[in-house]
GROMACS .gro file of C-alpha atoms in nm:
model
  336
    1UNK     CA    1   0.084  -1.309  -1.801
    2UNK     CA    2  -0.139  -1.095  -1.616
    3UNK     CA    3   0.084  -0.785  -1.487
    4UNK     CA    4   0.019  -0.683  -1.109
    5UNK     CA    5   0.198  -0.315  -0.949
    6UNK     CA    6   0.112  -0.228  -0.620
    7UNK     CA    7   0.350  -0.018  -0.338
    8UNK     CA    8   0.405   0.078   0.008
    9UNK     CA    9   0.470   0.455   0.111
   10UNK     CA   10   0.728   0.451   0.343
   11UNK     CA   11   0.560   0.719   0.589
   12UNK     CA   12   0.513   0.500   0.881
   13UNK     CA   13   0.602   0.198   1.016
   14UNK     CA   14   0.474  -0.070   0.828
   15UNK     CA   15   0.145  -0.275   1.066
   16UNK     CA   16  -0.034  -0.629   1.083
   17UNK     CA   17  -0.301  -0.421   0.854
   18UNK     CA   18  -0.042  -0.387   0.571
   19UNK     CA   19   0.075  -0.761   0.620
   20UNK     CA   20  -0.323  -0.926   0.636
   21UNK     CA   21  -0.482  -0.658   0.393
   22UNK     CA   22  -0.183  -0.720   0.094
   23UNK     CA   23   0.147  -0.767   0.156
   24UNK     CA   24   0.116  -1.127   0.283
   25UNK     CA   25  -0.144  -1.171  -0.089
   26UNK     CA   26   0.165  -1.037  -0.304
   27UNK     CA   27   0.368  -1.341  -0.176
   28UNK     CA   28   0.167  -1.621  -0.142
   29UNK     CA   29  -0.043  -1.515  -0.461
   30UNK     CA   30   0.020  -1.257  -0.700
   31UNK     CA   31   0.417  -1.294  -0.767
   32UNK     CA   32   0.359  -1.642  -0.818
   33UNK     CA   33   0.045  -1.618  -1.091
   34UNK     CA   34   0.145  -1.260  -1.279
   35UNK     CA   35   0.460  -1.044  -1.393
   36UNK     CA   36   0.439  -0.881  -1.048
   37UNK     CA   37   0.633  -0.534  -0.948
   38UNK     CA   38   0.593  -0.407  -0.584
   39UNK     CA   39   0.756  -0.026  -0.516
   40UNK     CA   40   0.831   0.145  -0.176
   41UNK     CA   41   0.614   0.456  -0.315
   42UNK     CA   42   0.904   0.699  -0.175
   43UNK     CA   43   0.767   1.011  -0.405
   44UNK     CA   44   0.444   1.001  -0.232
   45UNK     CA   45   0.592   1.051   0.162
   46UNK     CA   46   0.682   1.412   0.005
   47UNK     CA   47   0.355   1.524   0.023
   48UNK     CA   48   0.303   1.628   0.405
   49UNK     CA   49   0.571   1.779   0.606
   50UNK     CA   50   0.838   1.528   0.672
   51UNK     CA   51   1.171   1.412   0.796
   52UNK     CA   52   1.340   1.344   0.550
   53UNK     CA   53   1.632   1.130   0.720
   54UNK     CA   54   1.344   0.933   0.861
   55UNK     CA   55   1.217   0.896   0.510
   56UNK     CA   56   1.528   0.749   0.384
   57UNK     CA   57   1.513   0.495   0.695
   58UNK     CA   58   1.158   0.390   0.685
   59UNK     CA   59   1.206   0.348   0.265
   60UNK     CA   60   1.518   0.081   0.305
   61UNK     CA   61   1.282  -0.075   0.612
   62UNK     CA   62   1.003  -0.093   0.407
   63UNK     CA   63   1.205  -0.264   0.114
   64UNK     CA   64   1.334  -0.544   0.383
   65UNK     CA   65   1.026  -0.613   0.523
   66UNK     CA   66   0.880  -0.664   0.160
   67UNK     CA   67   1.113  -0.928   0.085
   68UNK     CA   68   1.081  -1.042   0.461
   69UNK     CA   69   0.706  -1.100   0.407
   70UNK     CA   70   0.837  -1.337   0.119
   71UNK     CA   71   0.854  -1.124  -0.213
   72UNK     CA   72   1.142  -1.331  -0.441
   73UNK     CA   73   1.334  -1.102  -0.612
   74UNK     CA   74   1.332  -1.395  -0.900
   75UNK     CA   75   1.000  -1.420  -0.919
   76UNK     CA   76   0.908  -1.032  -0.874
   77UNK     CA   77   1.036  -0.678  -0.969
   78UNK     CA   78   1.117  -0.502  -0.603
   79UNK     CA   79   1.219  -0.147  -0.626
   80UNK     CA   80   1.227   0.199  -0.509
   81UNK     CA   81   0.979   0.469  -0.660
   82UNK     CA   82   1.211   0.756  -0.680
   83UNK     CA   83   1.495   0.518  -0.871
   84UNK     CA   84   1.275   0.527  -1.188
   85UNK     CA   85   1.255   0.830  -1.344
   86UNK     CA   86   0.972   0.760  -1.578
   87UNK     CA   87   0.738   0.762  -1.302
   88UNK     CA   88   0.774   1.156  -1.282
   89UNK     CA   89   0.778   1.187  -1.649
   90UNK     CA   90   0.494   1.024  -1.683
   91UNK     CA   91   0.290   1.236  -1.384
   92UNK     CA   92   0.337   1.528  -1.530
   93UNK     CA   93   0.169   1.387  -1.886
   94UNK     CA   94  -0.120   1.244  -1.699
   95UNK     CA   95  -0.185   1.566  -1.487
   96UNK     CA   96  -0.216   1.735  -1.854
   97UNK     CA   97  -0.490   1.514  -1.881
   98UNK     CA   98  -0.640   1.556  -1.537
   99UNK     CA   99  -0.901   1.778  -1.385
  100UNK     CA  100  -0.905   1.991  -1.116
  101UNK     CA  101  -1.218   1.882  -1.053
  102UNK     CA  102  -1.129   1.521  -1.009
  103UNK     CA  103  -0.813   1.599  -0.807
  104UNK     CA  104  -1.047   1.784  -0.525
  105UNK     CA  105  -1.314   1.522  -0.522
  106UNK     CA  106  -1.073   1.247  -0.383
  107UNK     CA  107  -1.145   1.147  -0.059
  108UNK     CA  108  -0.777   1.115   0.094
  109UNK     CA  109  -0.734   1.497  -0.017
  110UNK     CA  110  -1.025   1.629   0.148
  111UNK     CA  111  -0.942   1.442   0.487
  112UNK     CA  112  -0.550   1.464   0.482
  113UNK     CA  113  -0.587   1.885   0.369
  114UNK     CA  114  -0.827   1.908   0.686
  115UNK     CA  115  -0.638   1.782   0.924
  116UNK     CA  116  -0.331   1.998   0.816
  117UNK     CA  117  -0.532   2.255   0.808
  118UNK     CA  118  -0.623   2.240   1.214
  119UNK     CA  119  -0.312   2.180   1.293
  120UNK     CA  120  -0.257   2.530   1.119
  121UNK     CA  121  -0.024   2.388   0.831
  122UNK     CA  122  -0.023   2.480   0.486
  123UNK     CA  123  -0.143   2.224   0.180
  124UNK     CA  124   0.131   2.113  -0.044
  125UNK     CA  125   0.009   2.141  -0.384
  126UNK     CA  126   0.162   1.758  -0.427
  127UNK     CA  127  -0.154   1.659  -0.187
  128UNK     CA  128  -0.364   1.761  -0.445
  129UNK     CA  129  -0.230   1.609  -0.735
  130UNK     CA  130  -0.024   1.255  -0.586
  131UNK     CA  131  -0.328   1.099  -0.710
  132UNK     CA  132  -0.198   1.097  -1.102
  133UNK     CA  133   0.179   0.993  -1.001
  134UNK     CA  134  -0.026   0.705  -0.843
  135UNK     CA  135  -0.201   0.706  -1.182
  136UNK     CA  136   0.191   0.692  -1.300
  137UNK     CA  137   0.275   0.436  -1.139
  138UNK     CA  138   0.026   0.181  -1.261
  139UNK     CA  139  -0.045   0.274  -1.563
  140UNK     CA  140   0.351   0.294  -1.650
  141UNK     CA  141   0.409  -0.065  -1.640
  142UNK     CA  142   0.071  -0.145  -1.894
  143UNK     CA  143  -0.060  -0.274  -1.530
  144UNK     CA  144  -0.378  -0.517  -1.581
  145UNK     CA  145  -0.436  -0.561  -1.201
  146UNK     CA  146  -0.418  -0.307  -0.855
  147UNK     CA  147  -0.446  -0.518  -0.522
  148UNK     CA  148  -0.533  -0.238  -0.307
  149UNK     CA  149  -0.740  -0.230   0.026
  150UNK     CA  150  -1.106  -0.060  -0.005
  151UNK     CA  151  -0.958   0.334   0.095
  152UNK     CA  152  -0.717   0.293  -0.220
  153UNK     CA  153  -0.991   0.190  -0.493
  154UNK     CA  154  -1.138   0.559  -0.572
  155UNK     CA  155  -0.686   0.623  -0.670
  156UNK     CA  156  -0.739   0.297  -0.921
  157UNK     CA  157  -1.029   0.457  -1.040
  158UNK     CA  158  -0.928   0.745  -1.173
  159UNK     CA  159  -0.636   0.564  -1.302
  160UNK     CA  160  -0.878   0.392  -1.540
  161UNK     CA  161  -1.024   0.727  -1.615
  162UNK     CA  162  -0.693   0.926  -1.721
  163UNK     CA  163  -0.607   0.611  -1.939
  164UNK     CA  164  -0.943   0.598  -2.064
  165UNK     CA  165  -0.911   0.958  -2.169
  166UNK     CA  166  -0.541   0.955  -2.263
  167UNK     CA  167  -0.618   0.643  -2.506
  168UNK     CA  168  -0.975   0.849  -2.663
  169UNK     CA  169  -0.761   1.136  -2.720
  170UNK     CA  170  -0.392   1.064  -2.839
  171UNK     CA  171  -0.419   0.700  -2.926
  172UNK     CA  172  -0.437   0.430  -2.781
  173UNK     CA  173  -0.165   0.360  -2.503
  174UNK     CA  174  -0.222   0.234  -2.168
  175UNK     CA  175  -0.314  -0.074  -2.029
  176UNK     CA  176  -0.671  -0.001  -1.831
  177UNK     CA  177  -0.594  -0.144  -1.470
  178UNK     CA  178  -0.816  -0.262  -1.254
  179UNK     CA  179  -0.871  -0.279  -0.839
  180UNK     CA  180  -0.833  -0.636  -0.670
  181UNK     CA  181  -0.894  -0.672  -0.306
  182UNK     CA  182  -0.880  -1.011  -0.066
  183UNK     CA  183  -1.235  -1.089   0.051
  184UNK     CA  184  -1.133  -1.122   0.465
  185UNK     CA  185  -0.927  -0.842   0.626
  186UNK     CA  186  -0.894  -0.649   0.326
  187UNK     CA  187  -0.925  -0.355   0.575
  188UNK     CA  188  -0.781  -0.393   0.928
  189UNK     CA  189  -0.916  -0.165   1.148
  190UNK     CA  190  -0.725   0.015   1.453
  191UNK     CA  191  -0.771  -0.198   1.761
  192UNK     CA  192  -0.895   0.115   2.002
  193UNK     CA  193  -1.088   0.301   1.691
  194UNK     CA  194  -1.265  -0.024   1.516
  195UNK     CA  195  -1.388   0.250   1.300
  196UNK     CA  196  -1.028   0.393   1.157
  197UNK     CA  197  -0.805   0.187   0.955
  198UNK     CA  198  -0.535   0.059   1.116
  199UNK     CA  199  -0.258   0.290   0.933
  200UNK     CA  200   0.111   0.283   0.915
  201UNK     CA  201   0.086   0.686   0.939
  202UNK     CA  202  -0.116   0.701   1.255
  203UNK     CA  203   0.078   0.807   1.595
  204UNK     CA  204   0.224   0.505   1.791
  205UNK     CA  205  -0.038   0.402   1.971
  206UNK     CA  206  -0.202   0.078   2.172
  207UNK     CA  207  -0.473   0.030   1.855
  208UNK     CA  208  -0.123  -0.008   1.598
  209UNK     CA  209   0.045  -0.399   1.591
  210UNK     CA  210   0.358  -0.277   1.399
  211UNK     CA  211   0.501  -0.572   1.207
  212UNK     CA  212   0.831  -0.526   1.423
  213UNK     CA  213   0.686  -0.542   1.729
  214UNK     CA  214   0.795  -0.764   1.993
  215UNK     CA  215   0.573  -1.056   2.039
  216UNK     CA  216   0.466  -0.919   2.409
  217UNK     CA  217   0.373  -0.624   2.248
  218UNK     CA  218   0.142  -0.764   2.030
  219UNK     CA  219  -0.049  -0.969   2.283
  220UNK     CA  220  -0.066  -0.630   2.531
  221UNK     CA  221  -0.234  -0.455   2.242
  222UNK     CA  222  -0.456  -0.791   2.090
  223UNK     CA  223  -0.573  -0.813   2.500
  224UNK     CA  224  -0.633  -0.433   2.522
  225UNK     CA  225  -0.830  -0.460   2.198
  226UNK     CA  226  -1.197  -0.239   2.196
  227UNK     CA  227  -1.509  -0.437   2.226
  228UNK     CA  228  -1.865  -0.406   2.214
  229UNK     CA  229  -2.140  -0.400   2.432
  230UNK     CA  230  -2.306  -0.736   2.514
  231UNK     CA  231  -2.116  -1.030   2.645
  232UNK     CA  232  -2.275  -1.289   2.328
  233UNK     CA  233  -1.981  -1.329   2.032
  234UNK     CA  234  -2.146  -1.236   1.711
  235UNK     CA  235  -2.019  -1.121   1.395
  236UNK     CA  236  -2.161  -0.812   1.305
  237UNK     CA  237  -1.962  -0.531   1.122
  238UNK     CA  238  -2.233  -0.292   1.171
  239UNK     CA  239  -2.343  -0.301   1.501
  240UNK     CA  240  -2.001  -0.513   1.676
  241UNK     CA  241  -1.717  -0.329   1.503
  242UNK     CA  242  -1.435  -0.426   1.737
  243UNK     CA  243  -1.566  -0.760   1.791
  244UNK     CA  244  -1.579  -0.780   1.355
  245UNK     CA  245  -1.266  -0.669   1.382
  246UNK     CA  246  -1.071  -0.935   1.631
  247UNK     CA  247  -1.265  -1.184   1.430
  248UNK     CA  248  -1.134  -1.121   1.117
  249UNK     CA  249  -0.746  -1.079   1.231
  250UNK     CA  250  -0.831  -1.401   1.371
  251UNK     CA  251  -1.013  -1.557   1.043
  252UNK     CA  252  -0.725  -1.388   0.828
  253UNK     CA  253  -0.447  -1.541   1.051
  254UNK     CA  254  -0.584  -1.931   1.098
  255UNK     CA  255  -0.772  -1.883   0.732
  256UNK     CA  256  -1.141  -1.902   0.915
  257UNK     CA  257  -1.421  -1.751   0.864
  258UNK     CA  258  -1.553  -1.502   1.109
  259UNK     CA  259  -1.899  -1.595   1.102
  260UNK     CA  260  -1.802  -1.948   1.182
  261UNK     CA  261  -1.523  -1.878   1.475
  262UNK     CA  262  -1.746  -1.636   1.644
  263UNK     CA  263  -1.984  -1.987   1.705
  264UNK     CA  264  -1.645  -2.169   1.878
  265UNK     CA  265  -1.615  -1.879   2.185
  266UNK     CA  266  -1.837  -1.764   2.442
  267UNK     CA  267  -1.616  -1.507   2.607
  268UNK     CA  268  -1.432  -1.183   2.493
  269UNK     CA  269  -1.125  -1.297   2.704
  270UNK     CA  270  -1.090  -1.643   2.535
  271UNK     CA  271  -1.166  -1.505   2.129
  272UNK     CA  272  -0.893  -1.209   2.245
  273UNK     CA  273  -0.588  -1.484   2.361
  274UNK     CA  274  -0.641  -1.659   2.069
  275UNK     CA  275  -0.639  -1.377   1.840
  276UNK     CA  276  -0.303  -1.249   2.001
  277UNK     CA  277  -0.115  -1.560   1.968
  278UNK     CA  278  -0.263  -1.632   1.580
  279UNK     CA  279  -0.162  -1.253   1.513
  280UNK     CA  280   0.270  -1.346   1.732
  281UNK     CA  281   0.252  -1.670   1.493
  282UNK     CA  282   0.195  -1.523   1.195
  283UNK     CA  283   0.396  -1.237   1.228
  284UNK     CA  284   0.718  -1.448   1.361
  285UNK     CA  285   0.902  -1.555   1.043
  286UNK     CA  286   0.878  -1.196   0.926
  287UNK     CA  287   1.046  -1.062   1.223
  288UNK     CA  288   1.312  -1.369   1.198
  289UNK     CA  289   1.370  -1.274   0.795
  290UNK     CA  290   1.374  -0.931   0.856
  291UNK     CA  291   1.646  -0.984   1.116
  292UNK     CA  292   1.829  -1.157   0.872
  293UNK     CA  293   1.790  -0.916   0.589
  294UNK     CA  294   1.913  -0.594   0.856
  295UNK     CA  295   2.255  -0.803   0.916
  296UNK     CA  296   2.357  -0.805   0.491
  297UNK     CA  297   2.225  -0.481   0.393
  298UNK     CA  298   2.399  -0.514   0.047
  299UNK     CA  299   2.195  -0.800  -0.057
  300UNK     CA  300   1.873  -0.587  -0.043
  301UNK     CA  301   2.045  -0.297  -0.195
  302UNK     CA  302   2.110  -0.527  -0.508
  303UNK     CA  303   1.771  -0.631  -0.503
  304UNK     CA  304   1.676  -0.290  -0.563
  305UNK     CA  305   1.893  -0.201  -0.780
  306UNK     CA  306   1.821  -0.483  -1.053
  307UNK     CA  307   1.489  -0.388  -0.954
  308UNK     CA  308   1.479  -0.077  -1.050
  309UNK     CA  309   1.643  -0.135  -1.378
  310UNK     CA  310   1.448  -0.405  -1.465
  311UNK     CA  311   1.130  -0.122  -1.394
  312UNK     CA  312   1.285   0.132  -1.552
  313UNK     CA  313   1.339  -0.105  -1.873
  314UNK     CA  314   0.931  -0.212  -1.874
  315UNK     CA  315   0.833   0.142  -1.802
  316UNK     CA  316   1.035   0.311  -2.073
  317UNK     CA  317   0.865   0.236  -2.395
  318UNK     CA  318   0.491   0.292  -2.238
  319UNK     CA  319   0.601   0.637  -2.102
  320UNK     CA  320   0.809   0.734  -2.436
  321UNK     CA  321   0.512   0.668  -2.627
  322UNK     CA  322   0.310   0.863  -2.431
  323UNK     CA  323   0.544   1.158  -2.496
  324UNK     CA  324   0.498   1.115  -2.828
  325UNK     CA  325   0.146   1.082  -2.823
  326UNK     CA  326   0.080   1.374  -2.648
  327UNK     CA  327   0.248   1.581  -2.901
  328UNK     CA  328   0.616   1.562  -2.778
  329UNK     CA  329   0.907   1.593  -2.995
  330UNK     CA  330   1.107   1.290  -2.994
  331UNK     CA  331   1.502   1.361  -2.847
  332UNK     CA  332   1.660   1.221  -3.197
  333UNK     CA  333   1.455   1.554  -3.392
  334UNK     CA  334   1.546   1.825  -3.170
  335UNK     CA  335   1.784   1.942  -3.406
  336UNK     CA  336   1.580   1.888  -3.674
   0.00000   0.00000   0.00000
């Protein structure tokens, strides 16, 4: 079977953007079709200053919501980042492989070390190089395919390059993964900044539909949503951004097309109400299962558990070979 990884960093509140753009796929689709793992990507919340009580809480919220949004533990491998150690073992490998270079041109690094750097912060070396424990992650597990939303694709690519490299060099070794992405709302944008992703990390704010939110919540912030100029409902993701972007919340919660729903309304007010109450619907059984999940806390700390041994017993060989590859002297000879 094809074999799927993707994760969730636990550094925010998890939104509708993380639901539409994959979580909601990894259910319906990829645990059911593939040897599927999903990982709260705990290890990479370390890189910016952080909380790290809050840390702890948003990682064990995270993992709920996961199996809230329908992720079997039967069918799937759910677990926690930092509960396998061969992801760091294997980071460290692949950053011997790495560039400098490469770990400066990545777009998240440039933006994320600017900001930090206004607010008058200092740059955790870990910025710079989280990019190869993503690497780690995927490539770990002999991944084939990375559902990941369009900002995450450049991380998947150089993930192909270090195995590329790695495998030219020592031997062949890893798996080389490639990006998947859904073709509607594969990138939900912030309500009140249709140009910015809506993202978990973001301050609270009206543009953010967390997936906990109370249902008249949602419709406040659907109903508050930015428009466009012009009074005529078109999709256009170039010149209507927050118009696109109601449309295809709307298309990704009734399973539309925008193009074609923008032709049913002739107000903003109408498109807006219906949006809201697809976006309450949708949203609803994962509040309800997450409810359920909060009140028997030890049955999602078993999942993750056998989770994480089952990862830790896939990862294993692929990262011990690497060690061995690289030029690493096998435990067993040490005494040798």
């Amino acid at each position: 079977m094809t074999r799927v990884f993707s994760g969730v960093k636990p550094t925010g509140h998890l939104t509708l953007g993380n639901y539409l753009g994959a979580m909601r796929r990894w259910a319906g689709e990829d645990q059911h079709r593939s040897d599927a793992l999903f990982c709260v990507v705990d290890l990479h919340a370390l890189t910016v200053d952080h909380d790290p009580a809050r840390v702890r809480r948003l990682s064990r919220q995270a993992a709920s919501l996961l199996l809230a949004a329908g992720l079997d533990p039967d069918l799937c491998t759910v677990f926690v980042q930092s509960h396998v150690d061969e992801h760091a073992r294997l980071s460290y490998v692949l950053e011997c492989v790495a560039t400098d270079g490469e770990m400066r041109r990545m777009i998240q690094y440039k933006e994320k070390a600017a900001r930090e750097r206004e607010r008058g912060g200092s740059v955790r070396l870990s910025l710079l190089t989280y990019p190869v424990l993503m690497a780690a992650d995927i490539l770990a597990y002999g991944t084939d395919d990375v559902p990941v939303g369009n900002d995450q694709t450049q991380h998947v690519e150089l993930a192909r390059d270090l195995a590329v490299r790695f495998n030219q060099r020592y031997g062949h070794t890893f798996v080389v993964p490639r990006a998947t992405s859904p073709a509607v709302a594969a990138r939900v944008m912030n309500l009140q900044e249709p140009a910015s992703k809506m993202g978990k990390s973001d301050d609270v704010g009206p543009g953010i539909v967390y997936l906990l939110d109370e249902p008249d919540v949602v419709r406040k912030k659907v109903m508050r949503a930015v428009t466009d100029s012009g009074r005529e409902v078109v999709y256009d993701r170039e010149e209507r951004p927050g118009l696109a972007n109601l449309l295809e919340i709307l298309a990704a919660c009734t399973g539309g097309e925008p193009a074609e729903l923008a032709g049913a309304y002739d107000s903003y007010g109408a498109l807006k109400k219906d949006t809201a109450e697809a976006v309450v619907e949708v949203l609803r059984p994962v509040r309800e299962r997450h409810q359920e999940l909060c009140a028997d806390p030890g049955y999602v700390e078993g999942v993750l558990r056998e989770g994480a041994e089952r990862a830790r017993a896939m990862a294993r060989p692929t990262v011990d070979a690497a060690y061995r590859a690289i030029g690493l002297l096998p435990p067993g000879n040490a005494a040798r």
